[in-house]
Short mmCIF file of N, CA and C and ligand atoms in Angstrom, two decimals:
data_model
loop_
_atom_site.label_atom_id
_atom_site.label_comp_id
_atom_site.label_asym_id
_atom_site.label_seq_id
_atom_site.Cartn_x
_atom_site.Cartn_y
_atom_site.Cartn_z
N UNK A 1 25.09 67.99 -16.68
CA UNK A 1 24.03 68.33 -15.74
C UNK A 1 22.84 67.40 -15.97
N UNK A 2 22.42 66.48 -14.97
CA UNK A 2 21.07 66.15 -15.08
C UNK A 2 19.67 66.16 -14.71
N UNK A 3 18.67 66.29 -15.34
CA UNK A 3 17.34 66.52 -15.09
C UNK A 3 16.37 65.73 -14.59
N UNK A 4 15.82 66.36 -13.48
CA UNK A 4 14.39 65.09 -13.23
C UNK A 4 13.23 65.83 -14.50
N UNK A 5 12.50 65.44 -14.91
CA UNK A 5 11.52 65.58 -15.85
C UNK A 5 10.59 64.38 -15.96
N UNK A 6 9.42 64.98 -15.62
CA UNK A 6 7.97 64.39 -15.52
C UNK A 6 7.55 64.16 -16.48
N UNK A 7 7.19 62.78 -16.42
CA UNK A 7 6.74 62.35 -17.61
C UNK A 7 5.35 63.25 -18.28
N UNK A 8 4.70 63.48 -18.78
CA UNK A 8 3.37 64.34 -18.97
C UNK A 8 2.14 63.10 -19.85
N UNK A 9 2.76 61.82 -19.93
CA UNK A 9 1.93 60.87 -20.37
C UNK A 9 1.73 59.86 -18.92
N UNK A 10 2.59 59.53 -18.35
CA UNK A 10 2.72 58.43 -17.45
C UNK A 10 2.64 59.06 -16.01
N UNK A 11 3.01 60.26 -15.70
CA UNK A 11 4.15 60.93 -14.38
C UNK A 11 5.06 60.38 -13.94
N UNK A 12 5.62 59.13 -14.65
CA UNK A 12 7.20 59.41 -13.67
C UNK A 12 8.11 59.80 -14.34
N UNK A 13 9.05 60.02 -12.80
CA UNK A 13 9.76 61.03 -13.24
C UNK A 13 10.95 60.17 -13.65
N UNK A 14 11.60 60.97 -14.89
CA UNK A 14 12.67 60.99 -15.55
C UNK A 14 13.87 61.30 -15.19
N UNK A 15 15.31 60.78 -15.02
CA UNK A 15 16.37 61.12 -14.94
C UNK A 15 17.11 61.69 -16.20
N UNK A 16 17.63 62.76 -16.88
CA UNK A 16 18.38 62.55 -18.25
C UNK A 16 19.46 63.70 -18.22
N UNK A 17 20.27 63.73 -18.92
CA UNK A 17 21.15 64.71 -19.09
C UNK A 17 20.90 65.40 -19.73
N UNK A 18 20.82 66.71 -19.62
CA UNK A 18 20.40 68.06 -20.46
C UNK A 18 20.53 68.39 -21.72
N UNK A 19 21.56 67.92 -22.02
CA UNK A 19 22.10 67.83 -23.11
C UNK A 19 21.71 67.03 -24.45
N UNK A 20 20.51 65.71 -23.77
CA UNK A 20 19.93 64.88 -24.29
C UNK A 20 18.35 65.80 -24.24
N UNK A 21 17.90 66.84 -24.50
CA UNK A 21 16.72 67.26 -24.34
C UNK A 21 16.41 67.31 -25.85
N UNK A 22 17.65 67.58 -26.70
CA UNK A 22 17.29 67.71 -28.14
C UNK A 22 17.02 66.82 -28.91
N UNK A 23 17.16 65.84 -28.34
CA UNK A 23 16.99 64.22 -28.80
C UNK A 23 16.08 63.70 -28.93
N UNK A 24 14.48 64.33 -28.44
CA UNK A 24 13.28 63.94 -28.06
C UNK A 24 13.51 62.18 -27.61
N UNK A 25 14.45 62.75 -25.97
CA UNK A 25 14.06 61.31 -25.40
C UNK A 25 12.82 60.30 -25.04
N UNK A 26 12.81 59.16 -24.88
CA UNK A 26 11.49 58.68 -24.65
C UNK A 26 11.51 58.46 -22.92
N UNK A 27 10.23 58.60 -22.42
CA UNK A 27 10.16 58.02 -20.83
C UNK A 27 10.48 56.64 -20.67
N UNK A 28 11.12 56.36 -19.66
CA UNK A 28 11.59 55.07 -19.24
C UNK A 28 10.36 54.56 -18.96
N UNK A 29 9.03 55.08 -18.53
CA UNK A 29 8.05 54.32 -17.68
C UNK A 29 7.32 53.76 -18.63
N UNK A 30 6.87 55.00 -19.49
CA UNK A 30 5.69 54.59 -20.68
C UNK A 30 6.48 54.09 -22.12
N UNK A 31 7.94 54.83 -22.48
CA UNK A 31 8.47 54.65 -23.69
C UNK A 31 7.57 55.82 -24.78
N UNK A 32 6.78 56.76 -24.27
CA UNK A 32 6.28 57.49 -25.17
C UNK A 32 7.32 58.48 -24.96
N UNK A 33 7.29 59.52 -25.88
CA UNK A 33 8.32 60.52 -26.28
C UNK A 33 7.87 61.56 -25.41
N UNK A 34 9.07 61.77 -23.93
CA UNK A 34 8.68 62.79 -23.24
C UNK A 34 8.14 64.32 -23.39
N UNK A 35 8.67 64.51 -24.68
CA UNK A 35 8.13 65.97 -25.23
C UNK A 35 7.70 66.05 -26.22
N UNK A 36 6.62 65.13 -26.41
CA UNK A 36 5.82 65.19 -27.59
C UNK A 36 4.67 65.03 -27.10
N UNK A 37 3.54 65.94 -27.73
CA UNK A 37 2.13 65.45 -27.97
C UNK A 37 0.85 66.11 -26.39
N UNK A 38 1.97 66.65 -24.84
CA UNK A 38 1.24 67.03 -24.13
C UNK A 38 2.24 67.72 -23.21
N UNK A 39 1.65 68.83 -22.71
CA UNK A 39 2.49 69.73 -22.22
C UNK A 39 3.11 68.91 -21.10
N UNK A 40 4.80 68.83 -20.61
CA UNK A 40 5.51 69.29 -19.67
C UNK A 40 5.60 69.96 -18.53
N UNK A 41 5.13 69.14 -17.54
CA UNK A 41 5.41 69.78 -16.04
C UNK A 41 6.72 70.35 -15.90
N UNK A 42 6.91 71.63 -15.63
CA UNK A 42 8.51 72.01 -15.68
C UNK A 42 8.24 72.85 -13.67
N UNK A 43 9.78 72.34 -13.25
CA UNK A 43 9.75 73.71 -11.83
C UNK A 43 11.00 73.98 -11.62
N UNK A 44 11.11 74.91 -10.72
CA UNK A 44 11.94 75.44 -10.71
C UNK A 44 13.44 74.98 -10.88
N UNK A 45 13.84 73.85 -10.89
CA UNK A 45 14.80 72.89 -10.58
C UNK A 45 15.40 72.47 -12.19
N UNK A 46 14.28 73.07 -13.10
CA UNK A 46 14.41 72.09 -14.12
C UNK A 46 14.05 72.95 -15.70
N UNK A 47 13.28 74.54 -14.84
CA UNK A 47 12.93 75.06 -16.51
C UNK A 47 13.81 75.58 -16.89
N UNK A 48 14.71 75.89 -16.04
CA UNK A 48 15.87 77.10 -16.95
C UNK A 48 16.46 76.24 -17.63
N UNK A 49 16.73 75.16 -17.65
CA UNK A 49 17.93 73.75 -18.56
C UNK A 49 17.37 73.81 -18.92
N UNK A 50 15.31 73.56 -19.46
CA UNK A 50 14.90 73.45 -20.51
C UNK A 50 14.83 74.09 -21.65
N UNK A 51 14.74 75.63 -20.85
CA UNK A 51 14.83 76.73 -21.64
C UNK A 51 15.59 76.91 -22.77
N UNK A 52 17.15 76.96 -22.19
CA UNK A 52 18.60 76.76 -22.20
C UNK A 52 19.01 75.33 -23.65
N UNK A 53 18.51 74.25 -23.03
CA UNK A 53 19.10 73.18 -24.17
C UNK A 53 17.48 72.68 -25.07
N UNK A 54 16.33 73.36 -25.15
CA UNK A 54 16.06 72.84 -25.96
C UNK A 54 15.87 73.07 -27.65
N UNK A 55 15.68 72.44 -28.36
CA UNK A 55 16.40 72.70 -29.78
C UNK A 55 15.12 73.91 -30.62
N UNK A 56 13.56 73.31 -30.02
CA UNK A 56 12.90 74.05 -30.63
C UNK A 56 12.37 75.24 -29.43
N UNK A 57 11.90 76.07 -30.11
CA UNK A 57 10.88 77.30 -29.61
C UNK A 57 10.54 76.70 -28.11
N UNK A 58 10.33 77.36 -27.23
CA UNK A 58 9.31 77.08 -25.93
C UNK A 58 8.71 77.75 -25.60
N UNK A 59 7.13 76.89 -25.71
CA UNK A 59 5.72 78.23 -24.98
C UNK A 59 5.72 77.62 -23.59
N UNK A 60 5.71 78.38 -22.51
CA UNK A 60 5.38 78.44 -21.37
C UNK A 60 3.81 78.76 -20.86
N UNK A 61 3.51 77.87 -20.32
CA UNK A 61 2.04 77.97 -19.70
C UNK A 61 2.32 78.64 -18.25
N UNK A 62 2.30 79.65 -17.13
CA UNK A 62 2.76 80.01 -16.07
C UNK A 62 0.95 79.86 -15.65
N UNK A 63 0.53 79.29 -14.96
CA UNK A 63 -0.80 78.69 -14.10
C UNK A 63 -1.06 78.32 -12.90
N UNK A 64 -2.14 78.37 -11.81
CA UNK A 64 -2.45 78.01 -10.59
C UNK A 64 -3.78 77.35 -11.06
N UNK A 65 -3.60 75.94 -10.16
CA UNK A 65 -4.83 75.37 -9.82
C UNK A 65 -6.01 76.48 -9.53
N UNK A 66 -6.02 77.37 -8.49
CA UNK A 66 -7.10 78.06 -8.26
C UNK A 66 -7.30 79.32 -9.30
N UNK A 67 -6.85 79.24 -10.35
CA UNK A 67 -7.67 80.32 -11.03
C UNK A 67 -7.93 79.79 -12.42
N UNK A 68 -9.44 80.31 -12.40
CA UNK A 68 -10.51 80.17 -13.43
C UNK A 68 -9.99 79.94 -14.42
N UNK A 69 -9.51 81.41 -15.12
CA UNK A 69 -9.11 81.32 -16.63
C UNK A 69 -7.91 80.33 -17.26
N UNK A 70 -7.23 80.01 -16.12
CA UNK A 70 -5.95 79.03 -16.01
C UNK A 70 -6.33 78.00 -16.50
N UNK A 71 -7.58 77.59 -15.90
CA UNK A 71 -8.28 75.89 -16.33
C UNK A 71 -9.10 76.09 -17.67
N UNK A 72 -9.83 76.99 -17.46
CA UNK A 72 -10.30 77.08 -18.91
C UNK A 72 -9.36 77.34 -20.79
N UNK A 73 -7.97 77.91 -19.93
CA UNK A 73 -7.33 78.00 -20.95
C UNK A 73 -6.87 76.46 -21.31
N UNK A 74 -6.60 75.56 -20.03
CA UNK A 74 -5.83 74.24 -20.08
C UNK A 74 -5.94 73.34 -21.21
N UNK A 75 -7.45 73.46 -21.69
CA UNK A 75 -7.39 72.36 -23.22
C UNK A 75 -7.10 72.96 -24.49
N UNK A 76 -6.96 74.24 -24.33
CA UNK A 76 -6.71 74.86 -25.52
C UNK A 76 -5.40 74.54 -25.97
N UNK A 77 -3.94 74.50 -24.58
CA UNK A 77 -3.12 74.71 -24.32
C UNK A 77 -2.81 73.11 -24.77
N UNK A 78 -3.27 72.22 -24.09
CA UNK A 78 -3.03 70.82 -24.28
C UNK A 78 -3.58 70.23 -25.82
N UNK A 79 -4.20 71.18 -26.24
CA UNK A 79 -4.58 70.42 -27.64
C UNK A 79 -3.61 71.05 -28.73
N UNK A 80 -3.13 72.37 -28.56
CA UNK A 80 -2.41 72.60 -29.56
C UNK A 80 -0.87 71.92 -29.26
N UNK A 81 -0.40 71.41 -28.20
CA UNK A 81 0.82 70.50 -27.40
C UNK A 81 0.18 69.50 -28.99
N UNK A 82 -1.08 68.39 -28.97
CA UNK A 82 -0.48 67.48 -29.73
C UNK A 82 -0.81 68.15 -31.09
N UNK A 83 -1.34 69.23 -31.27
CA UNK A 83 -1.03 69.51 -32.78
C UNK A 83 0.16 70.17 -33.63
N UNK A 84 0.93 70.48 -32.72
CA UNK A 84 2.12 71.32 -32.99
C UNK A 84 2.98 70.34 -32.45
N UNK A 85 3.09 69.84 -32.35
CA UNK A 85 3.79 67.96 -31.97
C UNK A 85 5.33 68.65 -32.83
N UNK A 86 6.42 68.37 -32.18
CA UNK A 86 7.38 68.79 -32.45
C UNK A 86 7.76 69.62 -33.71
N UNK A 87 6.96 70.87 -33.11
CA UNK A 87 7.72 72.17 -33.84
C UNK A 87 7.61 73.77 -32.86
N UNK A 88 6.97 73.29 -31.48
CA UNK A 88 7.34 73.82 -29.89
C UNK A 88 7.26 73.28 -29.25
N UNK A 89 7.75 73.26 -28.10
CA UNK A 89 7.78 72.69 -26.99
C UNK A 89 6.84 73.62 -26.18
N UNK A 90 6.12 72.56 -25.62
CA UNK A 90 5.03 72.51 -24.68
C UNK A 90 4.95 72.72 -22.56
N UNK A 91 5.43 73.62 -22.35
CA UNK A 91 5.26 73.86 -21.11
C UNK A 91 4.80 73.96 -19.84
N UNK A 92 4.26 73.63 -18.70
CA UNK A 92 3.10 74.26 -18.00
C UNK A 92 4.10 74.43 -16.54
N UNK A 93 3.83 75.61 -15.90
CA UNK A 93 4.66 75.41 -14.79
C UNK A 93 3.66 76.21 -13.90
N UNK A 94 3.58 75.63 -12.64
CA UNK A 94 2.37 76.13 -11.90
C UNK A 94 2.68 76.67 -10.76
N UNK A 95 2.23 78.05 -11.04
CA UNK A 95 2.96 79.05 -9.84
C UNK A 95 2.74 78.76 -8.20
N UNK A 96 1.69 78.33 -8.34
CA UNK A 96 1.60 77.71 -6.83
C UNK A 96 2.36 76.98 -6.16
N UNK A 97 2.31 75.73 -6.89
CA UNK A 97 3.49 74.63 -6.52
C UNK A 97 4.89 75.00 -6.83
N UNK A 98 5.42 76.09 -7.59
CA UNK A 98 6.38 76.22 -7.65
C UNK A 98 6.35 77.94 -7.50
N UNK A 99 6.65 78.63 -6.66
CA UNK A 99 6.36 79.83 -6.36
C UNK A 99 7.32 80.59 -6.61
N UNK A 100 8.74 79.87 -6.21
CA UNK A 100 9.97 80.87 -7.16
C UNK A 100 10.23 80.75 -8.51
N UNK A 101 9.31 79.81 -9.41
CA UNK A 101 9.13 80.70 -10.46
C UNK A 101 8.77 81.71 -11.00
N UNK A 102 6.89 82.00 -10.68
CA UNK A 102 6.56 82.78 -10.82
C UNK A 102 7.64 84.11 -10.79
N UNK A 103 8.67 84.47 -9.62
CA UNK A 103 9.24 85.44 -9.07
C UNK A 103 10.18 85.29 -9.84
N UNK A 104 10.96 84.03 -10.60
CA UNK A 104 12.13 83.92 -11.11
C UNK A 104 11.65 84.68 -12.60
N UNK A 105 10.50 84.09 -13.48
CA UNK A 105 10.16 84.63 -14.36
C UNK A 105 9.64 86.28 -14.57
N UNK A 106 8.73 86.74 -13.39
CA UNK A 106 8.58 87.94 -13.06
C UNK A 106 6.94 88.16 -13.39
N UNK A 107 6.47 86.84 -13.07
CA UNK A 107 5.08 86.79 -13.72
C UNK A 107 3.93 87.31 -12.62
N UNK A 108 3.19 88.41 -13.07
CA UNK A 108 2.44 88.99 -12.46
C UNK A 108 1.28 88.95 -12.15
N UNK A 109 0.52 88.25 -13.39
CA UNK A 109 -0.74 87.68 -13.64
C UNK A 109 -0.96 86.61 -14.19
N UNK A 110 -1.88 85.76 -14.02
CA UNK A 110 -2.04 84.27 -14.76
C UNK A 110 -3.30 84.28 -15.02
N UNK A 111 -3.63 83.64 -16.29
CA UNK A 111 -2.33 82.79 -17.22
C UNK A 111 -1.27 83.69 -17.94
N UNK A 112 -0.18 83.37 -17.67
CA UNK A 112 0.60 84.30 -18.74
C UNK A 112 1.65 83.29 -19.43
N UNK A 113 1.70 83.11 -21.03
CA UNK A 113 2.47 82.67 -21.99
C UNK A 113 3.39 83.25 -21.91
N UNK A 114 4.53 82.95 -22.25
CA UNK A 114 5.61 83.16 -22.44
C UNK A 114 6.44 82.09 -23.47
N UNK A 115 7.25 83.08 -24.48
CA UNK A 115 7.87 81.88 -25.34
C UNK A 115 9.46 82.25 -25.43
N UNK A 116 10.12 81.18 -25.42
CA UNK A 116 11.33 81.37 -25.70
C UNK A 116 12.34 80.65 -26.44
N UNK A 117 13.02 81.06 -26.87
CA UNK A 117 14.30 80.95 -28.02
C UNK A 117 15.48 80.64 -27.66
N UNK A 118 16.39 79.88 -27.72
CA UNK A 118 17.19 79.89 -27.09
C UNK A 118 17.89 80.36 -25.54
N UNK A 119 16.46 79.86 -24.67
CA UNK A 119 16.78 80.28 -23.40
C UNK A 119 16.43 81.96 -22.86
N UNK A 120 15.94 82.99 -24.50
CA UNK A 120 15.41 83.91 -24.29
C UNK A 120 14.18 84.14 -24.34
N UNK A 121 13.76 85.08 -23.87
CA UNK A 121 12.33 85.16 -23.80
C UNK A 121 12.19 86.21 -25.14
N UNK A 122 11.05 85.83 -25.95
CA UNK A 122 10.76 86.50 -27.28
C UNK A 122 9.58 87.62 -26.53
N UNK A 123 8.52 86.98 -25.71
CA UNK A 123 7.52 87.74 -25.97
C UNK A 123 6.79 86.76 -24.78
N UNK A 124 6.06 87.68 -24.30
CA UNK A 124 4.66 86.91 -23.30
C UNK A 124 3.96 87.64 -23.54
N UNK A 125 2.26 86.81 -22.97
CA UNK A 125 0.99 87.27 -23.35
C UNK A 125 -0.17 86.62 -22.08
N UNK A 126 -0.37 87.90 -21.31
CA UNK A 126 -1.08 87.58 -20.21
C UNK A 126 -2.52 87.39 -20.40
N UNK A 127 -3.47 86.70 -20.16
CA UNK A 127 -4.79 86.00 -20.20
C UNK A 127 -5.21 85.27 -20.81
N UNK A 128 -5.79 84.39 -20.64
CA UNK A 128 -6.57 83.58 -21.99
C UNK A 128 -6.69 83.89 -23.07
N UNK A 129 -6.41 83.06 -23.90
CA UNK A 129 -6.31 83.54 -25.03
C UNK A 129 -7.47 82.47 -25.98
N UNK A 130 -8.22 82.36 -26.76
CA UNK A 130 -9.39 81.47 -27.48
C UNK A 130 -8.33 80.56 -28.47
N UNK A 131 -8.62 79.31 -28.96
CA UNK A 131 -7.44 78.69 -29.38
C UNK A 131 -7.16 79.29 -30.64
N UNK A 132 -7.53 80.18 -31.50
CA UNK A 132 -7.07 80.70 -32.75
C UNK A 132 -6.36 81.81 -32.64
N UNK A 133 -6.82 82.70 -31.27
CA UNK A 133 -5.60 83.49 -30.78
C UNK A 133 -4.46 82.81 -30.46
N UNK A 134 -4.52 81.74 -30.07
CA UNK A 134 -2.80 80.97 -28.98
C UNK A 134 -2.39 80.73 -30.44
N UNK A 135 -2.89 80.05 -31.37
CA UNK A 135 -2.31 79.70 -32.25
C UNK A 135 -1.19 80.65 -32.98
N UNK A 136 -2.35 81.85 -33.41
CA UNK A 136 -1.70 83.23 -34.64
C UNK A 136 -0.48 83.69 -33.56
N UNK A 137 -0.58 83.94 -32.18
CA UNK A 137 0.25 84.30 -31.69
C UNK A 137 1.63 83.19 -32.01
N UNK A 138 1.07 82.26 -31.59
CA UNK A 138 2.69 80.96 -31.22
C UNK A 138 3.04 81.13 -32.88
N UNK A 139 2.34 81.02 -33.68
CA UNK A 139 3.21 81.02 -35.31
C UNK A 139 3.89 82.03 -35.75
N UNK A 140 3.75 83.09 -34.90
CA UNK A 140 4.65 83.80 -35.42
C UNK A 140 6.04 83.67 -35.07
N UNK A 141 6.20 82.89 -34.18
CA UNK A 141 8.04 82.23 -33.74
C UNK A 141 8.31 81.07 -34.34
N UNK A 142 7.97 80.61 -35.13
CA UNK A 142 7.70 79.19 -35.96
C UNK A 142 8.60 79.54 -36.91
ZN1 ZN B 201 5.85 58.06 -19.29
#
């Protein structure tokens, strides 16, 4: 099965086989390591394979451009992406632009985290969270 996946350093998009997600491939455009260091545009087309084949933990960012706490959470979200630099994977999928997620996931309010394990969901956590909360929370699946 193969994946388009957005670059999150460069934006283009990526062709790869799913199966290669554990590999921490690099982008063809930039050559930086597609899942390292800044969250992952994921949609509908493309998060469940991520879910599914990737090797570590995944926090999910579920977000809309138009709401407040969404953006204010965004650097918290993007700074712990490069400090936790491969030991989770870094998510953001934006309910707007992708609307059958939201519905696929079952997400009711945003921002809502969500992390998962082997394609399962461990646990979500709806609102902003201050970055020492995102943190204590995400370490405990570590
Ligand atoms: Zn790139």
């Amino acid at each position: 099965m193969s994946l388009l996946i957005e670059c999150p350093h460069c934006h283009v998009t990526n062709r790869l086989e799913a199966n290669r997600l554990a590999e921490s491939p690099n982008c063809g455009g930039c050559h930086r390591p597609l899942f390292l260091g800044a969250p992952v545009p994921a949609n509908s087309d493309n998060l469940a394979a991520i879910l599914k084949w990737s090797k570590l933990p995944v926090v999910v960012d579920f977000w809309a451009p138009w709401c407040g706490p969404c953006q204010s959470f965004a650097p918290t979200f993007t700074a712990a992406a490069e400090s936790m630099a491969g030991k989770v994977l870094f998510i953001k999928a934006d309910t707007e632009a992708q609307p059958a997620l939201g519905q696929q996931y079952r997400v009711r309010s945003i921002p809502t985290l969500a992390v998962f394990d082997g394609g399962v969901e461990l646990e979500r956590v709806s609102g902003a969270l201050s970055a020492g909360q995102f943190k204590a929370w995400l370490m405990q699946f570590l």
